[in-house]
Coordinates of C-alpha atoms and ligand atoms in Angstrom, one line a residue:
M1 CA 6.6 6.0 -15.9
I2 CA 9.8 5.7 -13.8
D3 CA 10.3 8.0 -10.9
Q4 CA 13.5 9.6 -9.7
F5 CA 14.3 6.4 -7.6
G6 CA 13.7 4.0 -10.5
R7 CA 10.3 2.8 -9.4
T8 CA 7.7 2.1 -12.1
I9 CA 4.6 4.0 -11.2
E10 CA 1.5 2.3 -12.7
Y11 CA -1.2 2.5 -10.0
L12 CA -3.5 5.4 -9.3
R13 CA -5.7 5.6 -6.3
L14 CA -8.4 8.1 -7.1
S15 CA -10.4 9.5 -4.2
V16 CA -13.7 10.7 -5.6
T17 CA -15.0 12.3 -2.4
E18 CA -13.8 12.8 1.1
R19 CA -17.4 12.6 2.5
C20 CA -18.1 9.3 4.3
T21 CA -21.1 7.5 5.7
L22 CA -18.9 6.2 8.6
R23 CA -16.8 7.8 11.3
C24 CA -14.0 5.4 12.0
A25 CA -11.9 6.9 14.8
Y26 CA -8.5 6.2 13.2
C27 CA -9.6 7.7 9.9
R28 CA -11.5 10.9 10.3
A29 CA -11.1 13.8 12.7
D30 CA -14.6 15.1 12.8
E31 CA -17.6 13.5 14.5
G32 CA -20.4 14.4 12.3
V33 CA -21.2 14.1 8.5
C34 CA -18.2 15.4 6.5
P35 CA -18.9 18.8 4.9
K36 CA -19.1 18.7 1.2
K37 CA -15.9 20.3 -0.1
E38 CA -15.2 21.0 -3.7
E39 CA -15.1 17.8 -5.7
L40 CA -14.1 17.3 -9.3
T41 CA -16.7 16.4 -11.8
T42 CA -16.8 13.0 -13.6
D43 CA -15.2 14.6 -16.7
E44 CA -12.5 16.2 -14.7
F45 CA -11.6 12.9 -13.0
L46 CA -11.6 11.1 -16.3
R47 CA -9.4 13.8 -17.9
I48 CA -6.8 13.4 -15.1
A49 CA -7.0 9.6 -15.4
R50 CA -6.5 9.8 -19.2
A51 CA -3.4 11.9 -18.7
C52 CA -2.1 9.4 -16.1
A53 CA -2.7 6.5 -18.5
C54 CA -0.6 8.3 -21.1
L55 CA 2.2 8.2 -18.5
G56 CA 1.9 4.5 -17.8
I57 CA -0.8 4.2 -15.2
R58 CA -2.4 0.8 -15.8
K59 CA -4.6 0.2 -12.7
V60 CA -7.0 2.5 -10.9
R61 CA -8.6 2.1 -7.5
V62 CA -11.6 4.3 -6.8
T63 CA -11.7 5.2 -3.1
G64 CA -12.5 8.1 -0.8
G65 CA -14.2 9.0 1.6
E66 CA -16.9 6.7 0.6
P67 CA -17.0 6.4 -3.2
L68 CA -20.6 5.1 -3.3
L69 CA -21.7 8.5 -2.0
R70 CA -21.0 9.9 -5.5
R71 CA -24.3 9.8 -7.5
D72 CA -22.2 9.5 -10.7
I73 CA -20.1 6.6 -9.4
L74 CA -21.2 4.3 -12.3
A75 CA -20.2 6.9 -14.9
I76 CA -16.9 7.4 -13.1
V77 CA -16.2 3.6 -13.1
S78 CA -17.3 3.0 -16.7
G79 CA -15.4 6.1 -17.9
L80 CA -12.2 4.8 -16.2
A81 CA -12.7 1.3 -17.6
A82 CA -13.0 2.7 -21.1
I83 CA -9.7 4.6 -21.0
P84 CA -7.1 3.0 -23.3
G85 CA -4.3 1.6 -21.3
I86 CA -6.3 1.2 -18.1
A87 CA -6.4 -2.6 -17.6
E88 CA -8.1 -2.7 -14.2
V89 CA -10.5 -0.6 -12.2
N90 CA -11.1 -1.6 -8.6
M91 CA -12.9 0.0 -5.6
T92 CA -12.5 0.3 -1.9
T93 CA -15.7 0.8 0.0
N94 CA -17.3 0.4 3.4
A95 CA -20.2 -1.4 1.7
Q96 CA -22.8 0.4 3.7
M97 CA -24.5 1.3 0.4
L98 CA -23.3 -1.6 -1.7
Q99 CA -26.6 -3.5 -1.6
G100 CA -28.4 -3.2 -4.9
Q101 CA -25.3 -1.7 -6.6
A102 CA -22.8 -4.5 -7.0
Q103 CA -24.1 -5.9 -10.3
A104 CA -24.3 -2.5 -11.9
L105 CA -20.7 -1.7 -10.8
K106 CA -19.6 -5.0 -12.3
Q107 CA -21.4 -4.1 -15.5
A108 CA -19.8 -0.7 -15.5
G109 CA -16.4 -2.4 -15.6
L110 CA -15.4 -2.8 -12.0
R111 CA -13.0 -5.7 -11.7
R112 CA -12.7 -6.3 -7.9
I113 CA -13.8 -4.7 -4.7
N114 CA -12.1 -4.3 -1.3
I115 CA -14.5 -4.0 1.6
S116 CA -13.4 -2.4 4.9
L117 CA -14.7 -4.3 7.8
D118 CA -13.2 -3.9 11.3
S119 CA -15.4 -6.1 13.4
L120 CA -17.7 -9.1 13.0
D121 CA -19.4 -8.2 16.2
A122 CA -22.3 -5.7 15.5
D123 CA -21.7 -3.8 18.7
T124 CA -18.0 -3.4 18.3
F125 CA -18.5 -2.6 14.6
R126 CA -20.9 0.2 15.6
E127 CA -18.6 1.5 18.3
M128 CA -15.5 1.6 15.9
T129 CA -17.2 2.9 12.8
G130 CA -20.8 4.1 13.6
G131 CA -22.0 1.7 10.9
D132 CA -24.4 -1.2 10.4
L133 CA -22.7 -4.6 10.3
A134 CA -25.6 -6.3 8.6
A135 CA -25.4 -3.9 5.6
V136 CA -21.7 -4.8 5.1
L137 CA -22.4 -8.6 5.3
A138 CA -25.2 -8.2 2.8
G139 CA -22.9 -6.1 0.6
I140 CA -20.2 -8.9 0.7
D141 CA -22.8 -11.5 -0.4
E142 CA -23.8 -9.3 -3.3
A143 CA -20.3 -8.6 -4.4
I144 CA -19.6 -12.3 -4.5
A145 CA -22.8 -13.0 -6.4
A146 CA -21.9 -10.2 -8.9
G147 CA -18.5 -11.8 -9.5
L148 CA -16.4 -9.0 -8.0
T149 CA -14.1 -11.8 -6.7
P150 CA -12.1 -12.5 -4.8
V151 CA -13.7 -10.0 -2.5
R152 CA -11.1 -8.6 -0.2
I153 CA -12.0 -7.7 3.3
N154 CA -9.7 -5.2 4.9
A155 CA -9.6 -5.0 8.7
V156 CA -7.6 -2.3 10.5
L157 CA -6.6 -3.9 13.9
V158 CA -6.7 -1.7 16.9
R159 CA -5.3 -3.3 20.1
G160 CA -7.9 -3.8 22.7
K161 CA -10.8 -3.1 20.3
N162 CA -10.9 -5.8 17.6
D163 CA -7.6 -7.7 17.8
R164 CA -9.4 -10.6 19.6
E165 CA -11.3 -11.2 16.4
V166 CA -8.4 -12.2 14.2
D167 CA -9.4 -15.9 14.0
N168 CA -13.0 -15.0 13.3
F169 CA -11.8 -13.0 10.3
I170 CA -9.5 -15.8 9.1
A171 CA -12.5 -18.2 9.3
L172 CA -14.2 -16.1 6.6
T173 CA -11.7 -17.4 4.1
K174 CA -12.7 -21.0 4.6
D175 CA -15.5 -21.7 2.1
R176 CA -16.1 -18.5 0.2
P177 CA -14.0 -16.5 -2.4
V178 CA -13.0 -14.0 0.2
D179 CA -9.5 -12.9 1.1
V180 CA -8.9 -11.2 4.4
R181 CA -6.2 -8.7 5.0
F182 CA -5.1 -7.1 8.2
I183 CA -3.9 -3.5 7.9
E184 CA -1.5 -2.0 10.4
L185 CA -2.8 1.2 12.0
M186 CA -0.9 4.0 10.3
P187 CA 0.0 7.3 12.1
I188 CA -2.4 9.3 9.9
G189 CA -5.2 10.8 12.0
S190 CA -5.0 11.2 15.7
L191 CA -5.6 7.6 16.9
G192 CA -2.7 6.2 14.8
Q193 CA -0.2 8.4 16.6
D194 CA -0.5 6.0 19.6
D195 CA 2.0 3.2 18.9
S196 CA 0.6 1.0 21.7
L197 CA -2.6 0.5 19.6
R198 CA -0.8 -0.9 16.6
V199 CA -0.9 -4.7 16.1
G200 CA 2.1 -5.8 13.9
S201 CA 2.0 -8.8 11.6
D202 CA 4.9 -10.5 13.4
E203 CA 3.0 -11.2 16.5
L204 CA -0.1 -12.3 14.6
L205 CA 2.0 -14.7 12.5
A206 CA 4.0 -16.1 15.4
A207 CA 0.8 -17.2 17.0
R208 CA -0.5 -18.9 13.8
P209 CA 2.1 -21.2 12.4
Y210 CA -0.6 -22.9 10.2
L211 CA -0.5 -19.8 7.9
K212 CA 1.8 -20.8 5.0
P213 CA 3.4 -18.0 2.9
V214 CA 2.4 -18.0 -0.7
P215 CA 3.7 -15.9 -3.7
P216 CA 1.9 -12.6 -4.4
L217 CA -1.0 -12.8 -6.8
Q218 CA 0.0 -9.5 -8.5
A219 CA 3.2 -7.6 -9.1
G220 CA 3.5 -4.6 -6.8
Q221 CA 0.9 -5.8 -4.3
V222 CA 1.5 -4.5 -0.8
S223 CA 0.3 -7.4 1.3
T224 CA 2.3 -10.5 2.2
D225 CA 0.0 -13.4 1.6
Y226 CA -0.6 -16.7 3.4
A227 CA -2.8 -19.7 2.7
I228 CA -4.4 -22.2 5.0
H229 CA -4.8 -25.8 3.9
G230 CA -8.4 -26.3 2.8
H231 CA -9.4 -22.6 2.7
L232 CA -10.6 -21.0 -0.5
G233 CA -9.4 -17.5 0.4
R234 CA -6.0 -16.1 1.4
V235 CA -4.9 -14.2 4.5
G236 CA -2.8 -11.1 3.9
F237 CA -0.9 -8.6 6.1
I238 CA -0.3 -5.0 5.0
S239 CA 2.4 -3.7 7.4
P240 CA 3.6 -0.3 6.2
V241 CA 5.0 0.6 9.6
S242 CA 6.7 -2.6 10.8
H243 CA 7.6 -3.8 7.3
K244 CA 8.1 -0.7 5.1
F245 CA 7.5 -1.4 1.4
C246 CA 8.2 2.0 -0.1
A247 CA 11.1 0.7 -2.3
A248 CA 8.5 -1.3 -4.2
C249 CA 5.8 1.4 -4.1
N250 CA 4.1 1.8 -7.6
R251 CA 1.3 4.2 -6.7
I252 CA 0.2 7.8 -6.7
R253 CA -3.0 9.3 -5.3
V254 CA -5.3 12.0 -6.6
M255 CA -7.7 13.5 -4.1
S256 CA -11.3 14.6 -4.7
D257 CA -10.3 18.2 -5.4
G258 CA -7.8 17.2 -8.0
T259 CA -4.7 17.4 -5.8
L260 CA -2.0 14.8 -6.5
R261 CA -0.3 13.3 -3.5
P262 CA 2.7 11.1 -4.7
C263 CA 3.2 9.5 -1.3
L264 CA 0.7 8.7 1.4
G265 CA 3.2 9.3 4.2
N266 CA 4.6 12.6 2.9
N267 CA 2.8 16.0 2.8
L268 CA 4.0 16.9 -0.7
E269 CA 1.0 17.7 -2.8
I270 CA 0.6 19.1 -6.3
P271 CA -2.8 20.8 -7.2
L272 CA -3.9 19.7 -10.7
K273 CA -7.1 21.7 -10.8
E274 CA -5.5 24.7 -12.3
Y275 CA -4.2 22.6 -15.2
L276 CA -7.7 21.5 -16.1
S277 CA -8.5 24.8 -17.8
G278 CA -5.3 24.4 -19.9
D279 CA -4.3 22.0 -22.6
D280 CA -3.5 18.3 -22.2
N281 CA 0.2 18.8 -22.6
S282 CA 0.4 21.0 -19.5
L283 CA -1.7 18.6 -17.4
T284 CA 0.4 15.7 -18.5
G285 CA 3.5 17.7 -17.8
A286 CA 2.4 18.5 -14.3
I287 CA 1.6 14.9 -13.5
R288 CA 4.9 13.7 -15.0
D289 CA 6.8 16.2 -12.7
A290 CA 4.8 15.0 -9.7
I291 CA 5.5 11.4 -10.4
Y292 CA 9.2 12.0 -10.9
R293 CA 9.3 13.8 -7.5
K294 CA 7.7 11.0 -5.6
P295 CA 9.5 10.9 -2.2
V296 CA 11.7 7.9 -1.5
G297 CA 9.5 6.8 1.3
H298 CA 7.3 7.6 4.3
H299 CA 8.7 8.7 7.6
F300 CA 6.1 7.1 9.9
E301 CA 8.9 5.8 12.2
E302 CA 10.2 9.4 12.7
G303 CA 7.0 10.9 14.1
F304 CA 5.6 12.0 10.7
I305 CA 2.5 14.2 11.1
S306 CA 0.1 14.1 8.1
L307 CA -1.6 17.4 7.4
K308 CA -4.6 15.4 6.2
N309 CA -6.7 12.5 7.5
M310 CA -7.1 9.3 5.5
N311 CA -10.6 10.1 4.3
E312 CA -9.2 13.3 2.7
I313 CA -6.2 11.5 1.1
G314 CA -8.1 8.4 0.0
G315 CA -7.0 5.3 1.9
Ligands
SAM401 N1 -14.8 4.5 2.7 C1 -14.0 3.5 2.0 C2 -13.7 2.3 3.0 O1 -14.0 2.5 4.2 O2 -13.2 1.3 2.5 C3 -12.7 3.9 1.4 C4 -11.9 4.9 2.1 S1 -11.1 4.4 3.6 C5 -10.2 5.8 4.0 C6 -9.9 3.2 3.0 C7 -9.2 2.4 4.0 O3 -8.3 3.2 4.7 C8 -10.1 1.6 4.9 O4 -9.9 0.3 4.9 C9 -9.7 2.2 6.3 O5 -9.8 1.3 7.3 C10 -8.2 2.6 6.0 N2 -7.7 3.5 7.0 C11 -8.1 4.7 7.3 N3 -7.3 5.3 8.2 C12 -6.4 4.5 8.5 C13 -5.2 4.5 9.3 N4 -4.9 5.5 10.1 N5 -4.4 3.4 9.3 C14 -4.7 2.3 8.5 N6 -5.7 2.3 7.7 C15 -6.6 3.3 7.7

């Protein structure tokens, strides 16, 4: 459907949990295991997704928190993939638990997978995320073997932590069906409020003239893509702060408790849970209103403070 600013909204990011196996400093506020808050059931997520599909949503990305923490993740994926009108179901994961699951996810109907990986050095990775690098690398291999390709590796660059690894990440694109994307640190969560930690795409590109711009693979994609002669994969930059792309934004988010957030960088939220006890018309009507009211854009450049961290919103 078209929002009040004429944008076609066709992409739903569905956060199925805010719990996570990692504790990335820029993402979560708390140090320990996230407490289990109220989460919708499989059927409730699917009901919301069906209503979204009636309004023109064509693509769903399952995210979180860590989506693989949901024991019913295969049922969620297969249920989403079976909804008439939904052409594509993808997932964003930290891949800590992907080993042994990639093939089943593919069979459930998952099309592609994005894997968050902030460092190729085991010590830096542990320091930044608390996670195990070997598990992620094994997960990437499994995802490739399962045909969830091209596997996208997303790295959030934090100056002084992992920005010296940019060329090592780019090297991953050489002979495997792997795309690497560098995500600008966003001012959501406490670390992202420090502008000096952000590494913009302009400086990365200026230092790498061998990166040649290529057209986007998909309409509405948020990365600007580059190719390197002789490499199988692409290199992308997602730069919501230095190169705002709100005018082309085609997405909404639904959080794990059923709250719809039309814009990542705006605290406007519409709880859908109350509509789940009513009929389909009122649920669809609430989503339609929310989409229509999607804000014109984020205000990251004006000191926006998000009331939620990324693991809660669904990154
Ligand atoms: N647990 C899954 C994962 O790690 O991919 C999915 C959820 S995670 C919140 C999704 C993405 O959001 C990750 O790539 C993470 O690095 C990114 N992210 C979280 N906080 C961010 C921030 N402040 N700025 C930029 N990206 C952020």
